[in-house]
Coordinates of C-alpha atoms and ligand atoms in Angstrom, one line a residue:
Chain A
M1 CA 88.7 -10.7 126.3
H2 CA 89.6 -13.1 124.4
P3 CA 93.1 -11.3 122.9
A4 CA 93.2 -11.0 119.3
P5 CA 95.9 -10.2 117.4
S6 CA 93.5 -8.9 114.7
V7 CA 91.4 -6.4 117.0
I8 CA 95.2 -5.6 118.8
L9 CA 97.0 -4.8 115.4
F10 CA 94.4 -2.6 114.2
S11 CA 93.6 -0.6 117.0
V12 CA 96.6 0.7 117.6
L13 CA 97.9 0.9 114.2
S14 CA 95.2 3.1 113.1
G15 CA 95.2 4.6 116.1
L16 CA 98.5 6.8 115.6
G17 CA 97.0 6.6 112.5
F18 CA 94.5 9.0 112.5
G19 CA 96.4 10.3 114.7
M20 CA 99.1 11.8 112.5
L21 CA 96.3 12.6 110.4
A22 CA 95.0 15.2 112.6
W23 CA 98.1 16.7 113.0
L24 CA 99.0 16.5 109.8
G25 CA 95.7 18.1 109.2
I26 CA 96.0 21.1 111.4
G27 CA 99.4 21.1 109.0
K28 CA 102.6 20.3 112.1
P29 CA 103.9 20.0 110.3
P30 CA 103.5 22.7 107.7
M31 CA 105.3 20.6 105.0
T32 CA 104.2 20.3 101.1
G33 CA 105.6 18.1 97.7
M34 CA 107.8 14.7 99.2
F35 CA 108.4 15.8 102.6
A36 CA 104.8 15.9 102.9
F37 CA 103.6 13.0 101.1
V38 CA 106.1 10.9 102.2
F39 CA 104.0 11.8 105.4
F40 CA 100.7 11.1 104.7
F41 CA 101.6 8.0 102.5
I42 CA 102.7 6.5 106.0
A43 CA 99.9 8.2 107.9
Y44 CA 97.8 6.0 105.3
A45 CA 99.6 3.1 106.0
L46 CA 98.6 2.8 109.1
S47 CA 95.4 3.9 109.5
V48 CA 94.3 2.1 106.7
G49 CA 96.6 -1.3 107.2
G50 CA 94.8 -1.0 111.2
L51 CA 91.0 -0.8 109.4
L52 CA 92.0 -4.0 107.0
S53 CA 93.2 -5.6 109.4
A54 CA 90.1 -5.7 111.6
T55 CA 88.1 -7.1 109.0
F56 CA 89.7 -10.2 109.7
H57 CA 88.8 -10.8 112.9
L58 CA 84.5 -10.6 110.9
G59 CA 84.0 -14.1 110.7
N60 CA 81.5 -13.0 107.8
P61 CA 83.1 -9.6 105.9
K62 CA 81.1 -9.9 102.7
N63 CA 78.4 -8.1 104.2
S64 CA 80.3 -5.4 105.0
L65 CA 79.2 -2.3 103.5
K66 CA 76.0 -3.2 105.7
A67 CA 78.1 -1.2 108.9
F68 CA 77.3 2.0 107.9
S69 CA 74.5 2.1 108.0
Q70 CA 74.0 2.1 112.0
W71 CA 75.4 4.9 113.1
R72 CA 72.3 6.0 115.0
T73 CA 72.5 3.2 117.7
S74 CA 76.4 1.8 117.1
W75 CA 79.5 3.0 117.7
L76 CA 81.2 0.5 115.6
S77 CA 78.5 1.3 112.7
R78 CA 79.5 5.4 114.0
E79 CA 83.7 3.9 113.9
G80 CA 83.2 3.2 110.2
C81 CA 81.0 6.4 108.9
C82 CA 84.2 8.5 111.2
A83 CA 87.3 6.4 109.3
V84 CA 86.2 6.5 106.5
A85 CA 85.2 10.2 106.1
A86 CA 88.0 11.3 107.8
L87 CA 90.0 9.9 105.3
M88 CA 88.3 10.9 102.9
I89 CA 89.3 14.8 103.5
M90 CA 92.2 14.0 105.0
G91 CA 92.7 13.3 101.5
I92 CA 92.2 15.9 99.5
Y93 CA 93.7 18.2 102.0
A94 CA 97.2 16.0 100.9
I95 CA 96.4 16.4 97.5
G96 CA 96.3 20.4 98.6
A97 CA 99.9 20.1 100.4
I98 CA 101.8 17.0 97.7
F99 CA 99.9 18.4 94.7
F100 CA 99.5 22.3 95.1
E101 CA 101.7 23.6 97.5
T102 CA 99.1 24.3 99.7
H103 CA 97.6 23.9 103.1
W104 CA 93.2 24.0 102.6
V105 CA 93.0 25.2 107.0
I106 CA 89.3 24.4 106.9
I107 CA 89.3 21.1 105.3
G108 CA 92.7 20.4 107.3
G109 CA 91.7 21.1 110.4
I110 CA 87.7 19.0 110.1
G111 CA 90.3 16.5 108.2
A112 CA 91.9 16.3 111.6
I113 CA 88.6 16.3 114.3
L114 CA 87.2 13.5 112.2
S115 CA 90.8 11.5 113.2
I116 CA 90.8 12.3 116.1
V117 CA 86.2 11.6 117.2
T118 CA 87.4 8.0 115.6
V119 CA 89.4 7.4 117.4
F120 CA 86.7 7.9 119.7
T121 CA 84.5 6.5 118.7
T122 CA 86.5 3.6 118.4
S123 CA 87.1 2.9 122.4
M124 CA 83.5 3.8 123.1
I125 CA 82.7 0.5 121.6
Y126 CA 84.7 -1.0 124.2
A127 CA 83.2 1.6 126.7
Q128 CA 80.4 1.3 126.1
L129 CA 80.5 -2.7 127.4
K130 CA 78.4 -2.5 130.5
T131 CA 78.9 -6.2 130.7
V132 CA 83.5 -6.0 130.9
P133 CA 83.6 -3.4 134.2
R134 CA 87.6 -3.4 133.3
W135 CA 86.1 -1.3 130.0
N136 CA 82.9 0.3 131.0
H137 CA 85.1 4.0 132.4
W138 CA 85.9 6.9 131.4
T139 CA 89.2 6.1 131.8
T140 CA 89.4 4.0 128.3
P141 CA 88.3 6.6 126.3
V142 CA 90.7 9.1 127.4
L143 CA 93.4 6.9 127.5
F144 CA 92.9 5.5 123.6
V145 CA 92.3 9.2 122.2
S146 CA 94.8 10.6 123.9
L147 CA 97.7 7.7 123.1
S148 CA 96.2 8.8 119.6
V149 CA 97.2 11.3 119.4
F150 CA 100.1 12.6 121.6
G151 CA 101.5 9.3 119.3
G152 CA 100.5 10.8 116.6
A153 CA 102.9 14.3 117.7
L154 CA 105.2 11.9 118.2
M155 CA 105.7 10.2 115.2
T156 CA 105.2 14.1 112.9
G157 CA 108.1 15.0 115.6
Q158 CA 106.4 17.1 117.2
V159 CA 109.4 16.1 119.8
T160 CA 108.2 19.0 122.7
V161 CA 104.4 18.1 122.6
A162 CA 105.2 13.8 122.3
M163 CA 107.9 14.7 125.4
Y164 CA 104.7 16.7 127.3
G165 CA 101.8 14.5 126.1
F166 CA 103.9 10.6 126.7
V167 CA 103.6 11.3 130.6
V168 CA 100.2 12.5 131.2
V169 CA 99.8 9.7 128.5
G170 CA 101.9 7.1 131.7
L171 CA 99.8 9.0 134.1
I172 CA 96.0 8.0 133.0
Q173 CA 97.6 4.9 132.1
V174 CA 98.8 4.4 135.3
I175 CA 95.1 6.2 136.4
A176 CA 93.7 3.8 133.9
W177 CA 94.9 0.3 135.1
F178 CA 94.6 0.5 138.9
T179 CA 91.0 2.1 139.3
S180 CA 89.7 -0.7 137.0
D181 CA 91.5 -3.4 138.4
N182 CA 87.8 -3.4 141.4
R183 CA 85.9 -2.7 139.2
F184 CA 84.3 -5.8 138.8
A185 CA 83.7 -6.5 142.3
S186 CA 82.3 -3.5 143.3
S187 CA 79.6 -3.6 140.0
G188 CA 77.9 -5.3 142.0
S189 CA 77.1 -8.2 139.4
T190 CA 78.3 -11.6 141.3
I191 CA 77.4 -15.5 140.9
E192 CA 74.2 -15.3 142.8
T193 CA 73.5 -11.8 141.0
A194 CA 73.4 -14.0 137.3
T195 CA 71.6 -17.0 139.0
G196 CA 68.8 -15.7 140.8
L197 CA 70.4 -17.6 143.6
G198 CA 71.8 -15.2 146.4
N199 CA 69.0 -15.4 148.8
I200 CA 68.9 -19.6 148.8
G201 CA 73.0 -19.5 149.5
K202 CA 76.6 -19.5 148.8
V203 CA 76.9 -20.3 144.6
R204 CA 79.8 -22.8 143.5
M205 CA 79.2 -24.4 139.7
F206 CA 79.3 -27.5 140.4
E207 CA 78.9 -28.9 136.6
P208 CA 78.8 -27.3 133.6
P209 CA 76.6 -27.5 130.4
H210 CA 79.2 -28.8 127.9
T211 CA 81.8 -30.9 129.0
G212 CA 84.3 -29.2 126.5
T213 CA 84.5 -25.3 125.6
N214 CA 83.2 -23.3 123.8
Y215 CA 82.3 -19.9 122.0
L216 CA 81.6 -17.7 125.5
L217 CA 84.8 -19.9 126.8
K218 CA 87.3 -18.8 123.6
E219 CA 86.4 -15.3 123.4
M220 CA 84.9 -14.1 126.4
V221 CA 86.6 -16.3 129.6
Y222 CA 90.0 -15.7 128.7
V223 CA 93.1 -16.4 131.9
I224 CA 96.1 -17.1 129.8
G225 CA 99.0 -15.0 130.9
R226 CA 97.2 -13.0 133.1
K227 CA 99.7 -14.4 136.1
H228 CA 101.8 -12.4 134.6
A229 CA 100.5 -9.2 133.9
A230 CA 102.2 -7.4 136.9
K231 CA 104.3 -7.8 135.0
L232 CA 103.9 -6.8 131.6
R233 CA 102.2 -3.7 133.2
L234 CA 105.3 -2.2 133.7
L235 CA 107.2 -3.4 131.0
A236 CA 104.9 -1.5 129.0
I237 CA 104.9 1.9 130.8
I238 CA 108.8 1.7 129.9
L239 CA 108.3 1.0 126.6
M240 CA 105.3 2.7 125.5
V241 CA 107.0 6.4 128.0
V242 CA 109.3 6.3 130.1
I243 CA 112.0 4.8 126.8
P244 CA 111.1 7.4 125.2
V245 CA 110.8 10.1 126.3
L246 CA 114.1 9.8 127.4
M247 CA 114.6 10.1 124.3
L248 CA 112.9 12.4 123.4
G249 CA 114.1 14.6 126.9
M250 CA 117.4 13.7 124.8
G251 CA 116.4 15.5 121.6
A252 CA 115.2 12.4 120.0
Q253 CA 114.7 15.1 116.3
H254 CA 116.0 12.5 113.6
G255 CA 118.2 9.3 114.0
V256 CA 119.0 6.7 116.0
K257 CA 117.2 8.0 118.6
A258 CA 114.3 9.3 117.2
I259 CA 114.2 5.0 116.5
V260 CA 114.4 3.4 119.4
A261 CA 111.4 6.6 120.1
V262 CA 109.4 5.4 117.8
F263 CA 109.4 1.6 117.6
S264 CA 110.2 1.5 121.8
H265 CA 106.4 3.3 121.4
L266 CA 104.8 1.1 119.9
V267 CA 105.8 -1.9 121.1
G268 CA 104.5 -1.1 124.5
V269 CA 101.4 0.0 124.0
F270 CA 100.8 -3.3 121.7
A271 CA 102.3 -4.4 125.1
S272 CA 99.2 -2.5 127.7
R273 CA 96.5 -3.1 123.8
W274 CA 97.3 -6.6 124.5
L275 CA 96.5 -6.3 128.7
F276 CA 92.8 -4.3 128.1
F277 CA 92.4 -7.0 125.6
A278 CA 93.6 -9.8 127.9
E279 CA 93.0 -8.8 131.3
A280 CA 89.0 -7.5 130.9
E281 CA 86.2 -9.9 132.6
H282 CA 82.6 -10.2 130.7
V283 CA 80.1 -11.4 133.2
V284 CA 79.2 -14.5 131.3
G285 CA 82.2 -16.0 133.3
L286 CA 80.1 -15.5 136.5
Y287 CA 77.9 -19.0 135.0
Y288 CA 80.2 -20.4 134.6
G289 CA 82.3 -20.3 137.9
K290 CA 85.4 -18.3 137.0
R291 CA 85.5 -14.8 138.2
G292 CA 85.1 -13.9 142.0
Chain B
M1 CA 67.7 -1.1 111.9
T2 CA 69.1 -2.0 115.6
A3 CA 66.5 1.1 116.8
L4 CA 64.6 -1.2 119.8
P5 CA 61.0 -0.6 118.4
P6 CA 58.6 1.3 120.9
K7 CA 57.5 -0.8 123.9
S8 CA 55.1 -3.8 122.7
D9 CA 52.4 -5.1 124.3
V10 CA 52.8 -8.3 123.7
K11 CA 56.0 -9.9 125.1
L12 CA 56.3 -14.0 124.3
G13 CA 59.4 -15.8 126.5
L14 CA 59.6 -18.4 128.6
V15 CA 58.9 -19.3 132.8
I16 CA 61.7 -21.9 133.7
D17 CA 61.4 -23.6 137.0
L18 CA 64.0 -24.2 138.7
D19 CA 62.1 -26.1 141.1
T20 CA 61.4 -28.8 138.9
C21 CA 64.7 -29.4 136.0
V22 CA 65.7 -32.7 137.0
G23 CA 69.0 -31.2 134.6
C24 CA 68.3 -33.7 131.8
H25 CA 69.8 -31.6 129.4
A26 CA 66.9 -33.3 126.8
C27 CA 65.6 -29.5 125.8
V28 CA 69.6 -28.8 124.4
V29 CA 69.4 -32.0 122.3
S30 CA 65.7 -30.9 121.1
C31 CA 66.0 -27.6 120.4
K32 CA 69.8 -28.2 118.0
G33 CA 68.1 -31.0 116.7
W34 CA 65.1 -28.3 115.4
N35 CA 67.7 -25.4 114.9
T36 CA 70.2 -26.8 113.1
E37 CA 67.6 -27.3 109.9
N38 CA 65.4 -24.6 110.0
Y39 CA 66.3 -21.5 110.7
G40 CA 69.0 -19.3 108.9
A41 CA 72.7 -21.4 108.6
P42 CA 73.2 -24.7 110.0
L43 CA 74.3 -25.0 113.9
S44 CA 78.0 -26.2 113.1
D45 CA 80.0 -28.8 115.4
Q46 CA 83.8 -28.1 115.5
D47 CA 86.1 -31.7 116.2
A48 CA 82.9 -34.0 116.8
Y49 CA 84.5 -36.9 117.7
G50 CA 87.1 -35.9 118.1
E51 CA 89.1 -35.7 121.2
N52 CA 88.1 -31.4 121.8
P53 CA 84.1 -31.0 120.4
S54 CA 82.4 -28.2 120.7
G55 CA 79.6 -26.1 118.9
T56 CA 77.0 -24.1 118.8
F57 CA 73.9 -24.5 121.1
L58 CA 70.7 -21.7 121.8
N59 CA 70.4 -23.2 124.6
R60 CA 72.6 -25.2 127.4
V61 CA 72.0 -25.9 131.7
H62 CA 74.5 -25.1 134.2
S63 CA 73.8 -27.7 137.0
Y64 CA 74.8 -24.8 140.4
E65 CA 75.3 -26.5 144.3
V66 CA 73.1 -23.6 146.5
Q67 CA 75.7 -24.0 150.2
P68 CA 72.5 -21.9 152.7
E69 CA 74.0 -21.2 156.1
Q70 CA 71.9 -24.2 157.2
G71 CA 71.5 -27.7 156.6
A72 CA 72.4 -29.5 153.3
A73 CA 73.5 -28.0 150.5
Q74 CA 71.5 -28.5 147.2
T75 CA 71.7 -29.0 143.2
I76 CA 69.4 -26.5 141.2
H77 CA 69.8 -27.5 137.7
F78 CA 70.0 -24.0 135.6
P79 CA 68.8 -24.0 131.8
K80 CA 69.9 -20.9 130.1
S81 CA 68.9 -19.3 126.9
C82 CA 68.5 -15.8 125.4
L83 CA 66.4 -13.9 127.6
H84 CA 64.9 -11.8 124.8
C85 CA 65.5 -8.5 127.3
E86 CA 62.9 -5.4 126.1
D87 CA 66.3 -3.4 126.5
A88 CA 67.8 -5.7 124.8
P89 CA 71.9 -4.2 124.2
C90 CA 72.9 -6.4 121.6
V91 CA 70.5 -5.1 119.0
T92 CA 71.6 -1.8 119.8
V93 CA 75.5 -2.2 119.4
C94 CA 74.8 -4.6 116.0
P95 CA 76.4 -1.9 113.1
T96 CA 74.3 -4.1 110.1
G97 CA 70.5 -3.4 111.6
A98 CA 71.6 -7.8 112.1
S99 CA 70.3 -7.8 115.2
Y100 CA 67.3 -6.7 116.3
K101 CA 64.1 -7.0 118.1
R102 CA 60.0 -7.1 117.0
A103 CA 57.4 -4.7 117.8
E104 CA 54.6 -7.4 116.6
D105 CA 55.9 -10.3 120.1
G106 CA 59.8 -9.1 121.3
I107 CA 61.4 -11.7 120.2
V108 CA 64.9 -10.7 119.5
L109 CA 66.4 -12.4 116.2
V110 CA 69.4 -12.4 113.4
N111 CA 69.2 -11.4 110.1
E112 CA 71.5 -13.2 109.6
D113 CA 72.2 -11.3 106.0
A114 CA 73.4 -8.5 107.5
C115 CA 75.7 -10.0 109.5
I116 CA 79.4 -10.0 109.8
G117 CA 80.0 -11.4 112.1
C118 CA 81.6 -8.7 114.2
G119 CA 81.0 -10.2 117.1
L120 CA 79.5 -7.3 119.4
C121 CA 76.0 -8.2 120.0
A122 CA 78.0 -11.2 121.9
W123 CA 80.3 -9.1 123.8
A124 CA 76.7 -7.2 124.9
C125 CA 75.0 -9.6 126.4
P126 CA 75.1 -10.8 130.0
Y127 CA 74.1 -13.6 129.7
G128 CA 76.5 -15.2 127.0
A129 CA 73.4 -16.1 125.0
R130 CA 74.8 -15.9 121.5
E131 CA 77.7 -17.9 119.6
L132 CA 79.7 -17.0 116.4
D133 CA 79.0 -19.7 114.8
Q134 CA 82.3 -21.6 113.6
A135 CA 80.7 -23.0 109.8
A136 CA 78.9 -19.8 108.8
G137 CA 81.1 -17.3 110.3
V138 CA 77.7 -15.5 111.7
M139 CA 75.9 -14.5 114.9
K140 CA 73.9 -17.4 116.2
K141 CA 70.8 -17.5 119.1
C142 CA 67.6 -19.0 120.4
T143 CA 64.9 -17.3 117.9
L144 CA 62.1 -19.5 120.6
C145 CA 61.2 -21.1 117.8
V146 CA 60.0 -18.4 116.0
D147 CA 58.9 -21.3 113.3
R148 CA 57.2 -23.3 115.2
I149 CA 55.5 -21.2 117.4
Y150 CA 53.2 -19.2 114.5
N151 CA 53.7 -22.4 111.9
E152 CA 49.5 -23.2 110.8
N153 CA 51.8 -26.6 109.7
L154 CA 52.8 -28.2 112.3
P155 CA 49.3 -29.3 114.8
E156 CA 48.4 -27.1 116.9
E157 CA 50.2 -28.9 120.3
D158 CA 53.4 -28.7 118.2
R159 CA 53.0 -25.2 117.8
E160 CA 55.4 -24.6 121.2
P161 CA 59.4 -23.8 121.6
A162 CA 60.8 -27.2 121.3
C163 CA 62.8 -27.2 124.6
V164 CA 58.5 -26.4 125.9
R165 CA 57.5 -29.4 124.5
T166 CA 60.0 -32.2 125.8
C167 CA 60.3 -31.1 128.4
P168 CA 60.1 -33.8 130.7
A169 CA 59.4 -33.0 133.4
G170 CA 57.3 -29.4 132.6
A171 CA 59.7 -26.9 133.7
R172 CA 59.3 -25.0 130.8
H173 CA 56.8 -22.7 129.9
F174 CA 56.0 -20.2 126.6
G175 CA 53.8 -17.3 126.7
D176 CA 52.9 -13.4 126.5
L177 CA 54.7 -11.7 129.4
G178 CA 53.3 -8.7 127.8
D179 CA 49.8 -10.3 128.9
A180 CA 48.6 -10.3 132.8
E181 CA 46.2 -12.4 132.2
S182 CA 47.5 -15.8 131.2
D183 CA 49.2 -18.4 132.4
V184 CA 52.4 -17.8 132.5
S185 CA 52.4 -14.4 133.6
K186 CA 50.6 -15.9 136.2
L187 CA 52.7 -18.7 137.4
V188 CA 55.4 -15.6 138.2
Q189 CA 52.9 -13.8 140.2
E190 CA 52.2 -16.2 142.3
R191 CA 55.9 -18.2 142.1
G192 CA 57.4 -14.4 142.7
G193 CA 59.2 -15.1 139.5
M194 CA 62.9 -12.9 139.2
D195 CA 65.0 -11.2 136.5
L196 CA 68.4 -12.3 135.9
M197 CA 71.5 -10.0 136.8
P198 CA 68.1 -7.0 137.0
E199 CA 71.7 -4.6 138.3
L200 CA 72.3 -4.9 133.9
G201 CA 69.4 -3.4 133.2
T202 CA 69.0 -5.7 130.8
K203 CA 64.8 -5.9 131.8
P204 CA 65.0 -9.8 131.4
V205 CA 61.1 -11.2 129.3
N206 CA 62.1 -14.6 130.1
K207 CA 61.9 -15.2 134.1
Y208 CA 63.1 -17.5 136.5
L209 CA 61.0 -19.7 139.3
P210 CA 62.9 -19.7 142.4
P211 CA 63.7 -23.5 144.3
R212 CA 60.6 -23.7 146.9
P213 CA 61.9 -24.1 150.0
K214 CA 63.4 -27.1 151.1
D215 CA 63.7 -30.0 154.5
Q216 CA 66.5 -28.6 156.0
G217 CA 68.1 -32.1 155.6
N218 CA 69.4 -32.9 159.0
E219 CA 67.6 -35.4 159.6
I220 CA 69.7 -39.0 158.8
D221 CA 67.5 -41.7 157.4
I222 CA 66.7 -44.9 160.1
L223 CA 68.2 -47.7 157.3
A224 CA 72.0 -45.5 157.4
P225 CA 72.9 -47.3 160.1
L226 CA 72.1 -50.7 157.8
L227 CA 74.6 -49.4 154.7
A228 CA 77.5 -48.9 156.8
P229 CA 80.1 -50.5 154.5
I230 CA 81.0 -54.4 156.6
A231 CA 83.4 -55.2 156.0
T232 CA 86.6 -53.4 154.6
E233 CA 89.2 -56.4 154.5
T234 CA 87.8 -58.8 151.4
S235 CA 87.8 -62.9 153.8
G236 CA 86.0 -66.3 152.1
F237 CA 85.6 -66.7 148.5
L238 CA 86.6 -62.8 147.0
G239 CA 89.3 -62.4 149.2
W240 CA 90.6 -65.4 147.8
L241 CA 89.9 -64.3 144.3
D242 CA 91.6 -60.9 145.0
R243 CA 94.6 -62.5 146.4
T244 CA 95.4 -64.4 143.9
L245 CA 94.3 -61.9 140.8
E246 CA 97.5 -59.8 142.2
K247 CA 99.5 -62.5 142.0
I248 CA 99.6 -63.3 138.3
Ligands
SF4_301 S1 69.6 -12.2 126.6 FE1 71.6 -11.5 125.7 S2 71.5 -11.7 123.3 FE2 68.4 -12.5 124.8 S3 68.1 -10.4 124.0 FE3 69.1 -9.9 126.6 S4 71.6 -9.4 125.4 FE4 69.6 -9.5 123.5
SF4_302 S1 77.8 -10.2 115.0 FE1 76.1 -9.9 113.0 S2 74.4 -9.8 114.7 FE2 75.7 -9.4 116.7 S3 76.8 -7.3 116.1 FE3 78.1 -8.3 114.5 S4 76.8 -8.1 112.7 FE4 75.2 -7.8 114.4
SF4_303 S1 65.0 -30.9 129.5 FE1 63.1 -29.6 131.3 S2 63.9 -30.2 132.6 FE2 64.9 -30.9 130.8 S3 66.9 -29.7 131.3 FE3 65.5 -28.3 130.2 S4 64.6 -27.6 131.7 FE4 65.3 -29.1 132.6

């Protein structure tokens, strides 16, 4: 799949932002006034900034409001609804914390749950697709949600939680990578099932339907950069998990270590998310003889 | 509404005969011709006369080579457009309700006035039947020529999809696959019509008729020896011409 920068930016930043909001919603850290404002400002900048960048991916954004209507069937619509609900409820909670020096526990709790559910709905947009076997698996939501929760812990200064959490994230990421490598092959879809010609013999592409490229090839048969996948995976895991855990282990409450941990984690998540898209194979590639 | 409608009895669709399709692409051209000036936004092209032309098409013809265990390989031309699936995943993923399946005849359409161009429906379709138009930013797909098949302003013989009307080989058939007595249903029955990627559970309405068994192609034509190249080196006048031109 084409790793569109706007979608990568959106899913990484808003994941982190909603993770922060979830921790703030349960009163961690228990701040009020100006300090609370700073935390909420960062959380909102990340989540709202991410959502805005996602609209750059749309071909026809002027109809965006209609996207809230189909929550009964569509994960994308559910994501929109949950995101707006989470941002509004957490907004009320933030007003309490910043201006009234109080934590409205129930509102914060609901906001925290909605924030995590938002990240879950994002992940389900990908995990629901049978056409992309690599994504169509429980590891997709587990990875997205755990990255958000523990990334949020890092951003809100929960040193211990973040440190142990990142170890878990690293494990999930490794499981996600290694279980997904064979999933296309074992999904049962081949050029023979795609064309229905398998009982005559072995099928191969003779001539493509068009001499140039098209939307399908650009969007769903993306192959550039896969040969560096192994190196990028290593880099991603080191930046996303190993360096932050080391920094946190050395007690990165504030200062340079904290900045290094945050920055390294962010770059690592970007690399991991880029791979999430670039490595994913869509079954339509079978029609173009581009799979297996 | 992007919920799928209750199962309809009428299932309009195409039956495509892989035995008779000659891969002429006439259906591709007539499809684009009709649909670029009728339903919804035109089907745009990018860099149409330049080095890297690309554009939106609702029907495309692939060609495959199939190698049986024994005997000669076969070339099979393979037209592909929306299959108007009964369990259409492209419909349920749509956040706006723009992508929908009609309850009355099962045609899957995009309401372009509600489409945000997110592309998710194209991701959900296993068959590559949807293309986001790069100029209009909205999703385009086969409409089964909904603006022809019911169009009383057209002569009766034109009230079928443009591709079916055009196909010079008679490889495309249009009809109601929900009616077991219809011509298309009988054709599917007789010829063992099949689904594409049935393992994905989309239950396509369109069916493909497999190529009929071919002869083994082991015998070489009796005239073949006469076609063997005779002279490998040119001589005589042509040889002189060849050598002279070489020198210039
Ligand atoms: S072929 Fe693709 S676009 Fe058409 S109904 Fe089936 S899933 Fe949807
Ligand atoms: S591209 Fe348009 S029709 Fe397709 S899912 Fe998005 S809004 Fe719906
Ligand atoms: S017009 Fe008919 S014969 Fe020509 S490519 Fe299309 S289906 Fe095949």
